[in-house]
Amino acid sequence: MTGTQPAGTGPRPPAQLRAAVLGAGGRAGRAVSRELVIRGHRVTGVVRDIRRHSSLGDLGVDVAEADATRGADLVEILREADVVIVAVTPFSAPPPSFDDFDEAFYEHVVAGVAGAARGSPTTRLITVGLFATLTMADGRTVMDDPAVFPPRLLPFARAHARELPALRRLASAHDWLVVTPPAGLRADGVDDTAGYALVEPPVDHRLFEGVLGYGQLARAVADQSETPTLHRTQVAVLPAPSTTADEAGTGIG
């Protein structure tokens, strides 16, 4: 499925959503939290250290402290959530070494969230994925091509790659979706009012050419929170054709 959503279009839900954003202190989580608040939803931002992210309250976000890999920490926080957005990252930039990195990190997060989220009525789970895990037209994933994805970041990519199987195995009681931005994910220099396209893999060269703003990503997540059209799958969120750039980052964070 391919769909393009320009800014400010699409139906709005009849009632306020109760949303929990895990990793609300990061760039993606903060953008999603802001977008949901603007749309009139009640948002709880979940962070590891509440003292570092008190400014979330200025956005109208309720802030809660929890370890996203520990389901016991999340039970009370997620008990009433209609939608849970997972934008957690173990680091905001690639570390010097992955020697101590647990590649089961995202699998632990899925287990914790799936075990703590409300089962009835069904909770919507949306995770922000990594472009390296997307399947290309030749059947390989992006992470399989060293010319496209830096080999030194493979431990991080492998960790993200465990997320989709974990959702299939552990989150069958929930309506989940993996929303995956392209390599070029930027906070500055991008027109966040531009549209976006949702594309189910396999993906083509647009993954490597486009630059997406965090605002565009946030709108895609918010739209799929309010009016779900994709279920139990992974989807790439790409910029509108007019939003391009010559350079792209790794999409970490």
CSV table of C-alpha atoms in Angstrom, one decimal:
chain,number,residue,atom,x,y,z
A,1,MET,CA,0.0,0.0,0.0
A,2,THR,CA,1.1,3.5,-0.8
A,3,GLY,CA,-0.6,6.6,0.6
A,4,THR,CA,0.3,10.2,0.7
A,5,GLN,CA,-0.9,12.5,3.5
A,6,PRO,CA,-0.5,16.2,3.1
A,7,ALA,CA,-0.4,18.3,6.2
A,8,GLY,CA,-3.7,18.9,8.0
A,9,THR,CA,-5.8,16.3,6.1
A,10,GLY,CA,-7.6,13.2,7.0
A,11,PRO,CA,-10.5,12.5,9.5
A,12,ARG,CA,-10.1,13.1,13.2
A,13,PRO,CA,-11.3,10.6,15.8
A,14,PRO,CA,-14.5,11.3,17.6
A,15,ALA,CA,-12.9,11.2,21.1
A,16,GLN,CA,-9.6,12.1,22.8
A,17,LEU,CA,-7.0,9.4,22.8
A,18,ARG,CA,-4.9,8.5,25.8
A,19,ALA,CA,-1.4,8.0,24.4
A,20,ALA,CA,1.8,6.8,26.0
A,21,VAL,CA,5.0,7.8,24.2
A,22,LEU,CA,8.0,5.7,25.4
A,23,GLY,CA,11.2,7.6,24.7
A,24,ALA,CA,9.4,10.9,24.8
A,25,GLY,CA,12.7,12.7,25.6
A,26,GLY,CA,14.3,11.8,22.3
A,27,ARG,CA,13.9,13.7,19.0
A,28,ALA,CA,11.3,11.3,17.5
A,29,GLY,CA,9.4,10.8,20.8
A,30,ARG,CA,9.3,14.5,21.5
A,31,ALA,CA,8.0,15.3,18.1
A,32,VAL,CA,5.3,12.7,18.3
A,33,SER,CA,4.3,13.9,21.8
A,34,ARG,CA,4.0,17.5,20.6
A,35,GLU,CA,1.9,16.5,17.6
A,36,LEU,CA,-0.5,14.4,19.7
A,37,VAL,CA,-1.0,17.2,22.2
A,38,ILE,CA,-1.6,19.7,19.4
A,39,ARG,CA,-4.4,17.4,18.2
A,40,GLY,CA,-6.0,17.5,21.6
A,41,HIS,CA,-5.0,14.1,22.9
A,42,ARG,CA,-3.8,13.3,26.4
A,43,VAL,CA,-0.2,12.2,26.3
A,44,THR,CA,2.0,10.6,28.9
A,45,GLY,CA,5.7,10.8,28.0
A,46,VAL,CA,7.7,7.9,29.4
A,47,VAL,CA,11.4,8.6,30.1
A,48,ARG,CA,14.2,6.9,31.9
A,49,ASP,CA,15.2,9.9,34.0
A,50,ILE,CA,12.4,12.4,34.7
A,51,ARG,CA,14.8,15.0,35.9
A,52,ARG,CA,16.4,15.3,32.5
A,53,HIS,CA,13.1,15.8,30.6
A,54,SER,CA,11.0,18.1,32.8
A,55,SER,CA,10.6,20.4,29.8
A,56,LEU,CA,8.1,17.9,28.3
A,57,GLY,CA,5.6,19.4,30.8
A,58,ASP,CA,5.9,22.7,28.9
A,59,LEU,CA,4.4,20.9,25.9
A,60,GLY,CA,1.4,19.7,27.9
A,61,VAL,CA,2.7,16.2,28.4
A,62,ASP,CA,2.3,14.3,31.6
A,63,VAL,CA,5.8,12.8,32.4
A,64,ALA,CA,6.4,9.4,33.9
A,65,GLU,CA,9.6,7.6,34.7
A,66,ALA,CA,10.1,4.0,33.7
A,67,ASP,CA,12.5,1.5,32.1
A,68,ALA,CA,10.9,0.5,28.9
A,69,THR,CA,12.5,-3.0,29.0
A,70,ARG,CA,10.8,-3.7,32.4
A,71,GLY,CA,7.2,-4.6,32.0
A,72,ALA,CA,6.6,-4.2,35.7
A,73,ASP,CA,7.6,-0.5,35.4
A,74,LEU,CA,5.0,0.0,32.7
A,75,VAL,CA,1.8,-1.7,34.0
A,76,GLU,CA,0.3,1.3,35.7
A,77,ILE,CA,1.5,3.7,33.1
A,78,LEU,CA,0.0,1.8,30.1
A,79,ARG,CA,-3.1,0.4,31.8
A,80,GLU,CA,-5.4,3.0,30.3
A,81,ALA,CA,-3.5,3.9,27.1
A,82,ASP,CA,-5.4,3.6,23.9
A,83,VAL,CA,-2.2,3.8,21.9
A,84,VAL,CA,1.4,3.2,22.9
A,85,ILE,CA,4.2,4.7,20.7
A,86,VAL,CA,7.6,3.2,21.2
A,87,ALA,CA,10.3,5.7,20.2
A,88,VAL,CA,12.9,4.4,22.6
A,89,THR,CA,16.6,4.3,21.7
A,90,PRO,CA,19.4,3.1,24.0
A,91,PHE,CA,21.6,6.0,22.9
A,92,SER,CA,21.1,9.3,21.1
A,93,ALA,CA,24.2,8.9,18.9
A,94,PRO,CA,26.3,5.9,17.8
A,95,PRO,CA,28.6,4.9,20.7
A,96,PRO,CA,32.3,4.4,20.2
A,97,SER,CA,31.9,0.7,20.7
A,98,PHE,CA,29.0,-1.8,20.8
A,99,ASP,CA,30.9,-4.3,23.0
A,100,ASP,CA,28.5,-4.0,25.9
A,101,PHE,CA,25.3,-3.5,23.8
A,102,ASP,CA,22.5,-6.0,24.3
A,103,GLU,CA,21.2,-6.8,20.9
A,104,ALA,CA,18.0,-8.1,22.6
A,105,PHE,CA,17.2,-4.5,23.7
A,106,TYR,CA,14.2,-4.0,21.4
A,107,GLU,CA,13.0,-7.5,22.0
A,108,HIS,CA,12.9,-6.7,25.7
A,109,VAL,CA,11.0,-3.5,25.0
A,110,VAL,CA,8.4,-5.3,23.0
A,111,ALA,CA,8.0,-7.9,25.7
A,112,GLY,CA,7.6,-5.3,28.3
A,113,VAL,CA,5.1,-3.2,26.4
A,114,ALA,CA,3.0,-6.1,25.1
A,115,GLY,CA,2.8,-7.5,28.6
A,116,ALA,CA,1.8,-4.3,30.2
A,117,ALA,CA,-0.5,-2.8,27.6
A,118,ARG,CA,-4.3,-3.2,27.9
A,119,GLY,CA,-5.6,-6.2,26.1
A,120,SER,CA,-9.3,-5.3,25.9
A,121,PRO,CA,-10.3,-3.1,24.2
A,122,THR,CA,-7.2,-3.6,22.0
A,123,THR,CA,-4.4,-1.2,22.4
A,124,ARG,CA,-2.7,0.2,19.3
A,125,LEU,CA,1.1,-0.3,19.4
A,126,ILE,CA,3.2,1.8,17.1
A,127,THR,CA,7.0,1.5,17.1
A,128,VAL,CA,9.5,3.7,15.3
A,129,GLY,CA,11.8,1.4,13.4
A,130,LEU,CA,15.2,1.6,11.7
A,131,PHE,CA,15.5,1.9,7.9
A,132,ALA,CA,18.3,-0.7,7.9
A,133,THR,CA,15.7,-3.5,8.6
A,134,LEU,CA,13.6,-2.7,5.5
A,135,THR,CA,13.5,-5.2,2.7
A,136,MET,CA,14.7,-4.0,-0.7
A,137,ALA,CA,13.5,-5.1,-4.2
A,138,ASP,CA,16.3,-7.7,-4.5
A,139,GLY,CA,15.2,-9.4,-1.3
A,140,ARG,CA,18.0,-8.2,0.9
A,141,THR,CA,17.5,-5.9,3.8
A,142,VAL,CA,19.2,-2.5,3.8
A,143,MET,CA,21.6,-3.6,6.5
A,144,ASP,CA,22.9,-6.4,4.2
A,145,ASP,CA,24.5,-3.8,1.8
A,146,PRO,CA,27.7,-2.4,3.3
A,147,ALA,CA,27.7,0.3,0.6
A,148,VAL,CA,24.4,1.7,2.1
A,149,PHE,CA,24.6,0.8,5.8
A,150,PRO,CA,27.8,1.3,7.8
A,151,PRO,CA,29.0,-2.2,9.0
A,152,ARG,CA,30.1,-0.8,12.3
A,153,LEU,CA,26.5,-0.1,13.1
A,154,LEU,CA,25.3,-3.6,12.5
A,155,PRO,CA,24.8,-4.5,16.2
A,156,PHE,CA,22.2,-1.7,16.4
A,157,ALA,CA,20.5,-2.8,13.2
A,158,ARG,CA,20.4,-6.4,14.3
A,159,ALA,CA,18.8,-5.3,17.6
A,160,HIS,CA,16.1,-3.4,15.6
A,161,ALA,CA,15.7,-6.4,13.3
A,162,ARG,CA,14.6,-8.5,16.3
A,163,GLU,CA,11.7,-6.1,17.0
A,164,LEU,CA,9.4,-7.3,14.1
A,165,PRO,CA,9.6,-11.0,15.0
A,166,ALA,CA,9.0,-10.1,18.7
A,167,LEU,CA,5.9,-8.2,17.8
A,168,ARG,CA,4.6,-11.1,15.8
A,169,ARG,CA,5.3,-13.5,18.6
A,170,LEU,CA,4.5,-11.5,21.7
A,171,ALA,CA,1.9,-8.8,20.6
A,172,SER,CA,-0.7,-10.9,18.9
A,173,ALA,CA,-3.3,-9.4,21.3
A,174,HIS,CA,-2.6,-5.9,20.1
A,175,ASP,CA,-3.0,-4.0,16.8
A,176,TRP,CA,0.7,-3.1,16.1
A,177,LEU,CA,2.6,-1.3,13.4
A,178,VAL,CA,6.2,-0.5,12.7
A,179,VAL,CA,6.7,2.9,11.2
A,180,THR,CA,10.1,3.2,9.6
A,181,PRO,CA,11.6,6.6,8.5
A,182,PRO,CA,14.3,6.8,5.8
A,183,ALA,CA,18.0,7.3,6.4
A,184,GLY,CA,17.6,11.1,6.0
A,185,LEU,CA,15.8,12.0,9.2
A,186,ARG,CA,16.5,15.6,10.0
A,187,ALA,CA,15.4,18.1,12.7
A,188,ASP,CA,16.4,21.2,10.7
A,189,GLY,CA,16.2,22.3,7.1
A,190,VAL,CA,13.1,20.3,6.2
A,191,ASP,CA,9.7,21.6,5.6
A,192,ASP,CA,7.7,19.7,8.2
A,193,THR,CA,4.4,20.9,6.6
A,194,ALA,CA,5.2,18.7,3.5
A,195,GLY,CA,3.3,15.5,2.9
A,196,TYR,CA,4.5,12.0,3.4
A,197,ALA,CA,4.0,8.6,1.8
A,198,LEU,CA,3.5,5.2,3.5
A,199,VAL,CA,5.0,2.4,1.6
A,200,GLU,CA,5.1,-1.3,2.5
A,201,PRO,CA,8.3,-3.1,1.7
A,202,PRO,CA,10.0,-3.9,-0.6
A,203,VAL,CA,11.3,-0.3,-0.9
A,204,ASP,CA,13.2,1.3,-3.8
A,205,HIS,CA,15.8,4.1,-4.2
A,206,ARG,CA,13.5,6.7,-2.6
A,207,LEU,CA,14.6,5.3,0.8
A,208,PHE,CA,18.1,6.7,0.2
A,209,GLU,CA,17.3,9.9,-1.6
A,210,GLY,CA,14.6,11.5,0.6
A,211,VAL,CA,15.0,13.6,3.7
A,212,LEU,CA,12.1,13.4,6.2
A,213,GLY,CA,11.5,15.9,9.0
A,214,TYR,CA,10.7,14.8,12.5
A,215,GLY,CA,7.4,16.7,12.1
A,216,GLN,CA,6.5,14.6,9.1
A,217,LEU,CA,7.3,11.4,11.0
A,218,ALA,CA,5.2,12.6,13.9
A,219,ARG,CA,2.2,13.3,11.7
A,220,ALA,CA,2.5,9.8,10.2
A,221,VAL,CA,2.5,8.3,13.6
A,222,ALA,CA,-0.3,10.5,14.9
A,223,ASP,CA,-2.4,9.7,11.8
A,224,GLN,CA,-2.0,6.0,12.3
A,225,SER,CA,-2.8,6.4,16.0
A,226,GLU,CA,-6.1,8.3,15.2
A,227,THR,CA,-7.2,6.4,12.1
A,228,PRO,CA,-5.4,3.1,11.7
A,229,THR,CA,-5.1,1.9,8.1
A,230,LEU,CA,-2.2,-0.5,8.4
A,231,HIS,CA,-2.1,-3.4,10.8
A,232,ARG,CA,0.5,-5.9,12.0
A,233,THR,CA,3.1,-4.9,9.4
A,234,GLN,CA,6.1,-2.8,8.8
A,235,VAL,CA,5.8,0.3,6.7
A,236,ALA,CA,8.3,2.9,5.4
A,237,VAL,CA,7.3,6.6,5.9
A,238,LEU,CA,8.9,8.5,3.1
A,239,PRO,CA,8.9,12.2,2.2
A,240,ALA,CA,6.8,13.7,-0.5
A,241,PRO,CA,8.6,13.7,-3.8
A,242,SER,CA,9.5,17.4,-3.5
A,243,THR,CA,11.3,16.9,-0.2
A,244,THR,CA,14.8,15.7,-1.2
A,245,ALA,CA,18.4,16.3,-0.3
A,246,ASP,CA,21.9,15.2,-1.3
A,247,GLU,CA,22.9,14.0,2.1
A,248,ALA,CA,21.3,11.5,4.5
A,249,GLY,CA,22.1,10.4,8.1
A,250,THR,CA,21.8,7.1,9.8
A,251,GLY,CA,18.4,7.7,11.4
A,252,ILE,CA,19.6,6.7,14.8
A,253,GLY,CA,17.8,8.5,17.7
